[in-house]
PDB file of C-alpha atoms in Angstrom:
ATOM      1  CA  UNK A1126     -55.332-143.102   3.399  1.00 53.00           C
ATOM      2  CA  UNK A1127     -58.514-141.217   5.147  1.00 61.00           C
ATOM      3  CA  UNK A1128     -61.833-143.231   6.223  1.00 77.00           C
ATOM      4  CA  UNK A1129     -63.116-142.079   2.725  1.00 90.00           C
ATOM      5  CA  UNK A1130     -60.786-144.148   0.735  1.00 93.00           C
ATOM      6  CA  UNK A1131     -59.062-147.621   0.879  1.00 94.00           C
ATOM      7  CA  UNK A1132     -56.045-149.107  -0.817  1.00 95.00           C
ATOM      8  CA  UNK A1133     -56.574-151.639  -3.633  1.00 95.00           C
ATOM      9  CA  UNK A1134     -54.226-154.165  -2.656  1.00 96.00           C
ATOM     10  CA  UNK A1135     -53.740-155.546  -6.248  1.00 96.00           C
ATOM     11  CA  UNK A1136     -53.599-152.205  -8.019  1.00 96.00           C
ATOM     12  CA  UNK A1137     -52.274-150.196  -4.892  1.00 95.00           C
ATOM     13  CA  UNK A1138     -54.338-147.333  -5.704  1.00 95.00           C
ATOM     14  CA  UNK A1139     -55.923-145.508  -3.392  1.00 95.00           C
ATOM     15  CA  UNK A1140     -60.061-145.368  -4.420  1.00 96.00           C
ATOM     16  CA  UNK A1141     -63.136-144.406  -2.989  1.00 96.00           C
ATOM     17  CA  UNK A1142     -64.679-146.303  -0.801  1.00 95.00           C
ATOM     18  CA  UNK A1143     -67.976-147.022  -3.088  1.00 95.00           C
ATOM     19  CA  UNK A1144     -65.312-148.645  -5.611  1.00 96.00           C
ATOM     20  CA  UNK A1145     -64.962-151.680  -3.377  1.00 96.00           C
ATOM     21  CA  UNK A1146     -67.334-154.403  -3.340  1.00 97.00           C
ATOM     22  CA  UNK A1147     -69.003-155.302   0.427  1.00 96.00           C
ATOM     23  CA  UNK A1148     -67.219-158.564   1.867  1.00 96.00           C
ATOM     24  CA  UNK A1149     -68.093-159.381   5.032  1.00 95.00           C
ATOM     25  CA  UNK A1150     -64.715-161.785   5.665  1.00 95.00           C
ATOM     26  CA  UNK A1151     -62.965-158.313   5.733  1.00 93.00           C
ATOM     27  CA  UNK A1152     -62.674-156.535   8.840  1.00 93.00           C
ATOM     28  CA  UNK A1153     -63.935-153.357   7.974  1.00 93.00           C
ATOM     29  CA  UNK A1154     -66.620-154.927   5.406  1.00 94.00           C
ATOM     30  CA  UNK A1155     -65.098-153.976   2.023  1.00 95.00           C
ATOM     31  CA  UNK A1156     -62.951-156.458  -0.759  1.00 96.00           C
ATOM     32  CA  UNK A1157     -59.530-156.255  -0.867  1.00 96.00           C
ATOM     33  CA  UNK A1158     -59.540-155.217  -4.590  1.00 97.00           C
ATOM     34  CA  UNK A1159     -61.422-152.648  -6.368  1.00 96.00           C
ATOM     35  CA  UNK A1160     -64.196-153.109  -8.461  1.00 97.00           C
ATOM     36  CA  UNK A1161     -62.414-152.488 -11.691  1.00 97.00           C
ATOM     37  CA  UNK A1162     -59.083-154.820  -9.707  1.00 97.00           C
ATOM     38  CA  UNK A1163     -62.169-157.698  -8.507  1.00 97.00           C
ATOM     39  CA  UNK A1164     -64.003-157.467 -12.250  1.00 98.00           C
ATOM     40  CA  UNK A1165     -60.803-158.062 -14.504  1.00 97.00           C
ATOM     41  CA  UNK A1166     -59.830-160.948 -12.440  1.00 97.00           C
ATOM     42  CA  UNK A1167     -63.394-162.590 -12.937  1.00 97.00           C
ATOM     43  CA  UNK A1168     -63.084-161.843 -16.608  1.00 98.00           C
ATOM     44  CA  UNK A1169     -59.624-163.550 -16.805  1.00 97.00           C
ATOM     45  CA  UNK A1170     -60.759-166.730 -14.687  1.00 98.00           C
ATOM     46  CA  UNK A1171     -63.537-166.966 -16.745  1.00 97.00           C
ATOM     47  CA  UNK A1172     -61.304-166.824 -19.845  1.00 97.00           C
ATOM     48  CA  UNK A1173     -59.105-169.266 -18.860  1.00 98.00           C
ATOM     49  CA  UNK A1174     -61.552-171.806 -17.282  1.00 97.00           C
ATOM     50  CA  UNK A1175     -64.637-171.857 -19.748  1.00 97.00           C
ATOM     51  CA  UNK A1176     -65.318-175.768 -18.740  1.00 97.00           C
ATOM     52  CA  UNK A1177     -64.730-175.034 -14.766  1.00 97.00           C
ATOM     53  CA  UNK A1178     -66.921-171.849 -15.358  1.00 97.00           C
ATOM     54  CA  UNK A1179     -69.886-173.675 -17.629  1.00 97.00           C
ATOM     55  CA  UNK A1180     -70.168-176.712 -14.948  1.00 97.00           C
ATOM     56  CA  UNK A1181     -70.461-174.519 -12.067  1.00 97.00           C
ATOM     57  CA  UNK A1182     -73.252-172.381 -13.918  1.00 97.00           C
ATOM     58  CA  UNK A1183     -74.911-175.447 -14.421  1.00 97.00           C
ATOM     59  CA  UNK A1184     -74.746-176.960 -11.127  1.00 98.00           C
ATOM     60  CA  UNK A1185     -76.815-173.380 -10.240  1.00 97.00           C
ATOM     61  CA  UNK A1186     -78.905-173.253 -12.579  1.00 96.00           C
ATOM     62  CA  UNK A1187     -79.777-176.827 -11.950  1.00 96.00           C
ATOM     63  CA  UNK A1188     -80.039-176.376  -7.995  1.00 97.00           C
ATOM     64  CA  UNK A1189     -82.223-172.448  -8.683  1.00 97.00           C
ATOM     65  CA  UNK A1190     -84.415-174.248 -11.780  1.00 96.00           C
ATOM     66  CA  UNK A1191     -87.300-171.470 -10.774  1.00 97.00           C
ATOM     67  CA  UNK A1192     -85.021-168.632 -10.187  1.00 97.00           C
ATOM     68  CA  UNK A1193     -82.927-169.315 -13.308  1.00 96.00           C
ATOM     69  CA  UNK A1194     -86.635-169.628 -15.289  1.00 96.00           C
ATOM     70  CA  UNK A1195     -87.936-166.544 -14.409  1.00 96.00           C
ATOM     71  CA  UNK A1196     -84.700-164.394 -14.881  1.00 96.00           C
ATOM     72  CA  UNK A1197     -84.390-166.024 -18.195  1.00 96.00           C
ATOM     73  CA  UNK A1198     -87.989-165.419 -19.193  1.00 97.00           C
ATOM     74  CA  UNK A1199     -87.618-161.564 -17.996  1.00 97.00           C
ATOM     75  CA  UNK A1200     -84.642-161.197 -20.517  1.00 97.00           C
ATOM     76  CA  UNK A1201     -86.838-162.609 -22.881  1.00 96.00           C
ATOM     77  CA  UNK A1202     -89.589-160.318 -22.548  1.00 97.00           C
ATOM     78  CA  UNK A1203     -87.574-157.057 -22.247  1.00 98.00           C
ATOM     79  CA  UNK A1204     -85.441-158.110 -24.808  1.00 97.00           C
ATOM     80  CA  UNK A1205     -87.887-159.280 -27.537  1.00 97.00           C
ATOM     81  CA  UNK A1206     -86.013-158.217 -30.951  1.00 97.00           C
ATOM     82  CA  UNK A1207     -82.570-159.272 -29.824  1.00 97.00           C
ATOM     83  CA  UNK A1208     -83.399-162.976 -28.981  1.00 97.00           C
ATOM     84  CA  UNK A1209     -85.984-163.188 -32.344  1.00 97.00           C
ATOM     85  CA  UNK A1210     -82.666-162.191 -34.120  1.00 97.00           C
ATOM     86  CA  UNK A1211     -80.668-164.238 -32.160  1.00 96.00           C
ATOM     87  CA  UNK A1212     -82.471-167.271 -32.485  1.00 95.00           C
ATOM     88  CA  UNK A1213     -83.130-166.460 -36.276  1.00 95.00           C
ATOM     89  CA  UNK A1214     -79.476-166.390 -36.664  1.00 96.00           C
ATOM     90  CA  UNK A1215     -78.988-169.568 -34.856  1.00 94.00           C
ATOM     91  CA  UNK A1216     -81.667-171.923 -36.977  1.00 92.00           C
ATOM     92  CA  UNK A1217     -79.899-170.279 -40.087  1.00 92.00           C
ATOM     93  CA  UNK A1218     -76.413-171.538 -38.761  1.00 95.00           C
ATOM     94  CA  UNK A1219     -78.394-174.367 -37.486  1.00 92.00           C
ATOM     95  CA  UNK A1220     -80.877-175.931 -40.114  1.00 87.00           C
ATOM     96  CA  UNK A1221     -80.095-179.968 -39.384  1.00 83.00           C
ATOM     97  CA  UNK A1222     -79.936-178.755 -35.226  1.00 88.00           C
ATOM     98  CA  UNK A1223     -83.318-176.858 -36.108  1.00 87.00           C
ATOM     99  CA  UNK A1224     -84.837-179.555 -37.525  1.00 82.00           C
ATOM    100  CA  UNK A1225     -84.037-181.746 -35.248  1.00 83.00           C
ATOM    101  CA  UNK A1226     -85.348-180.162 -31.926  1.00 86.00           C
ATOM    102  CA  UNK A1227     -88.794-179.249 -34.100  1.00 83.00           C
ATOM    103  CA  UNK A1228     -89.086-183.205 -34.571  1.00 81.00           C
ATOM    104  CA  UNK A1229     -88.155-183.878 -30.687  1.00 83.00           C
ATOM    105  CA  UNK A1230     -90.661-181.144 -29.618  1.00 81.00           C
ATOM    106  CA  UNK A1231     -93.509-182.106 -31.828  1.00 78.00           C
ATOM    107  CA  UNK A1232     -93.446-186.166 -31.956  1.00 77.00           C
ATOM    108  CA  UNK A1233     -90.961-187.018 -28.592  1.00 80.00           C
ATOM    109  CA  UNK A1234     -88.242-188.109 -31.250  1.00 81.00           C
ATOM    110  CA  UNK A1235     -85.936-187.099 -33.885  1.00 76.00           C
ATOM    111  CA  UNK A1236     -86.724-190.279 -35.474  1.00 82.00           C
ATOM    112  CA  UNK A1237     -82.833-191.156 -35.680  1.00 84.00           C
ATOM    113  CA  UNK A1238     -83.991-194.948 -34.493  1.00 86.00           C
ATOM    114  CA  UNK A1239     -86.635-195.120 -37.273  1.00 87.00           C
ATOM    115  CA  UNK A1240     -84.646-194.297 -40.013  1.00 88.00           C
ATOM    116  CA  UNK A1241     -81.677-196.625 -39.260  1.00 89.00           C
ATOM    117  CA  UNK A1242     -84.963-199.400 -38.775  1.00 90.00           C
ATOM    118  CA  UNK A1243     -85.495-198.729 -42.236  1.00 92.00           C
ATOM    119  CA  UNK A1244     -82.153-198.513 -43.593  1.00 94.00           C
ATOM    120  CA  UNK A1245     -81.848-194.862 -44.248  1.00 92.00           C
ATOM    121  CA  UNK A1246     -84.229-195.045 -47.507  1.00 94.00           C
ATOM    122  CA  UNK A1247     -87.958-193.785 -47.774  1.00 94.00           C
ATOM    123  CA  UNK A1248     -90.309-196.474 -46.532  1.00 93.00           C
ATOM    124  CA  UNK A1249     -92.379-195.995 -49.805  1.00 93.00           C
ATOM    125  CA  UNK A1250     -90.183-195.732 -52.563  1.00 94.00           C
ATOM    126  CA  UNK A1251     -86.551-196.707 -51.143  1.00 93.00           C
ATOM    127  CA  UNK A1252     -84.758-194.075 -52.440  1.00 94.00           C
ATOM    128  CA  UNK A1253     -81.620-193.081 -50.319  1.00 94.00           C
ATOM    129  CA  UNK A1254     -82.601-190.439 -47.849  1.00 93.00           C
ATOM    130  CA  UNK A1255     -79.195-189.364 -47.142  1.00 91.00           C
ATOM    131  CA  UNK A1256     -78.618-188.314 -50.913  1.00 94.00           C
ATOM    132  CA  UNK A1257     -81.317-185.511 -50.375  1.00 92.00           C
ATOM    133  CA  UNK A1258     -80.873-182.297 -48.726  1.00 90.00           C
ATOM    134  CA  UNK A1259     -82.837-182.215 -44.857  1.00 84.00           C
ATOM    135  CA  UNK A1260     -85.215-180.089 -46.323  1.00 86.00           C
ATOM    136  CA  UNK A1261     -86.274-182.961 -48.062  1.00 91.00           C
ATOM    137  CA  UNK A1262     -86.679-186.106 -45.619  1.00 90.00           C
ATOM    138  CA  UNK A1263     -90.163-185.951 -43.964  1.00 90.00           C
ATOM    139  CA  UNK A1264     -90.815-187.854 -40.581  1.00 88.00           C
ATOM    140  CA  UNK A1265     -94.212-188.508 -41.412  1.00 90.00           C
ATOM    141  CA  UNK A1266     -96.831-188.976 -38.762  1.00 87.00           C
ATOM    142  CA  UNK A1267    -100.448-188.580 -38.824  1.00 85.00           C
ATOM    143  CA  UNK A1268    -102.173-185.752 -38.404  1.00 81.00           C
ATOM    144  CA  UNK A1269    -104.794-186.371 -35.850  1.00 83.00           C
ATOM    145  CA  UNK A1270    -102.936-188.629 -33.337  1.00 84.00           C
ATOM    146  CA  UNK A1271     -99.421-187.004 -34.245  1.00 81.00           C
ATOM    147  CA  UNK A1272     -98.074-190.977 -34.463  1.00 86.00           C
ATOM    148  CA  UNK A1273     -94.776-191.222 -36.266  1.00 88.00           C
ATOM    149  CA  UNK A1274     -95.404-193.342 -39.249  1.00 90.00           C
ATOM    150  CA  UNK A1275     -92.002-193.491 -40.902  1.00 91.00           C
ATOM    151  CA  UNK A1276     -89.342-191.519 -42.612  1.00 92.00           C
ATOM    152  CA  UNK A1277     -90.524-190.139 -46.223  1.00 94.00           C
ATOM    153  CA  UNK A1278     -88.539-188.608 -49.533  1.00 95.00           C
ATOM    154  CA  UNK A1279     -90.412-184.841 -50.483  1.00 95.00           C
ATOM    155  CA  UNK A1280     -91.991-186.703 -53.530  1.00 94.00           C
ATOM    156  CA  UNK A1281     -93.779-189.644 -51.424  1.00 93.00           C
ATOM    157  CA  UNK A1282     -94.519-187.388 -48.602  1.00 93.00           C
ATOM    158  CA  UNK A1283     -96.299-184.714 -50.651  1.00 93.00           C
ATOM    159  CA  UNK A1284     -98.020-187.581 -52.948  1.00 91.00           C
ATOM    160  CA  UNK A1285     -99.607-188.833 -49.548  1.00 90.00           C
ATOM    161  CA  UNK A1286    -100.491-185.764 -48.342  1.00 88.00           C
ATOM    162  CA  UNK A1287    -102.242-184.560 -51.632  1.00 92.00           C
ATOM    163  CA  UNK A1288    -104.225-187.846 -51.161  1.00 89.00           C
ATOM    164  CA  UNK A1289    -105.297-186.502 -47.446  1.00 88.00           C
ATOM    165  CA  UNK A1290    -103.547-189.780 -45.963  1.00 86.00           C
ATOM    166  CA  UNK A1291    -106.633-191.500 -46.999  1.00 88.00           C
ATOM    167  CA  UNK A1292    -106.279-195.080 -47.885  1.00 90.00           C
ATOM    168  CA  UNK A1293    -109.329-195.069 -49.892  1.00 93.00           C
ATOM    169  CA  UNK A1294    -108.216-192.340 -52.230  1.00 92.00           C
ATOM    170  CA  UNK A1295    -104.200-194.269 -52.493  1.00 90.00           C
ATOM    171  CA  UNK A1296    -106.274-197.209 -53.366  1.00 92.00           C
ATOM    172  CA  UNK A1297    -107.956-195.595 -56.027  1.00 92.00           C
ATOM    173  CA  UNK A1298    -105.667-193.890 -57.275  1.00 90.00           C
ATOM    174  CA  UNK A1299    -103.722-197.266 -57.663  1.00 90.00           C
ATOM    175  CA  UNK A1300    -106.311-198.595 -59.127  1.00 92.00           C
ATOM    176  CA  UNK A1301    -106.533-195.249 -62.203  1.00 91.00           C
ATOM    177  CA  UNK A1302    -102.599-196.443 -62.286  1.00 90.00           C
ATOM    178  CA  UNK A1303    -103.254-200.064 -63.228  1.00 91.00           C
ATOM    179  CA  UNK A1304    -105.892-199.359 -65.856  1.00 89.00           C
ATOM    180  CA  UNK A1305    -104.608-196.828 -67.704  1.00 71.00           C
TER     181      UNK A1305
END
């Protein structure tokens, strides 16, 4: 071994000094192990310690909150097209998930409470909202103060909204109902 090279005390081969990471415990400043000796040993830790690995990624991300934001919204930007397909692919995997998180981010609930309140049927016509695909439950809320209202089947969700939520209109169209 010359100055310009170090042994890698896992592989035993003798590298270049620029293939060792700097480590200030050593004495002369450089890892033990080589790069490619240091970055297969991360890989396999990681491997076999996902949980160990996901808490302690957490605990930084949760102790660097601004760091972590602004890396993550730098990947974002540079990386525009990969993370629209990524997240395209993940609400298709996702729809129920997808829905979900839309109904948390626009009324401050998924409206799981609600709907057990009313028994898991529309609050208009009681017909079991389980039966119907999610495409097909409505939270409804109103459109100017965003106020959850209830849980509504497609049919009395869109009848409602045809009517522009106006009682006056519901009323007479009641009213048409009962005469004819």
């Amino acid at each position: 071994m010359n100055t310009l090279t170090k042994s890698c005390t896992k592989c035993g081969a003798d590298k270049p000094l620029p293939d060792y990471y700097a480590d200030p415990k050593c004495r002369d400043g450089l890892a033990h192990w080589c790069k490619v000796c240091a970055l297969a040993h991360a890989r396999d830790y990681r491997v076999s310690n996902p949980e160990r690995v996901a808490a302690k990624n957490k605990r930084w991300r949760e102790a660097n909150r601004d760091h972590a934001a602004s890396t993550k919204r730098a990947y974002r930007e540079a990386n525009r097209e990969k993370v629209a397909a990524a997240d395209s692919a993940w609400r298709a995997a996702n729809p129920e998930r997808q829905i979900d998180y839309q109904r948390r981010y626009t009324y401050g609930t998924d409206g799981r409470d609600l709907l057990a309140s009313q028994g898991g049927l529309c609050a208009i016509c009681a017909c079991d909202l389980a039966s119907l695909p999610p495409n097909q439950q409505h939270l409804d809320h109103c459109h100017e103060t965003k106020r959850v209202r209830g849980w509504l089947c497609h049919g009395c969700n869109t009848g409602i909204g045809k009517l522009k939520d106006d009682p006056a209109l519901l009323r007479a169209a009641l009213a048409y109902l009962e005469t004819a």
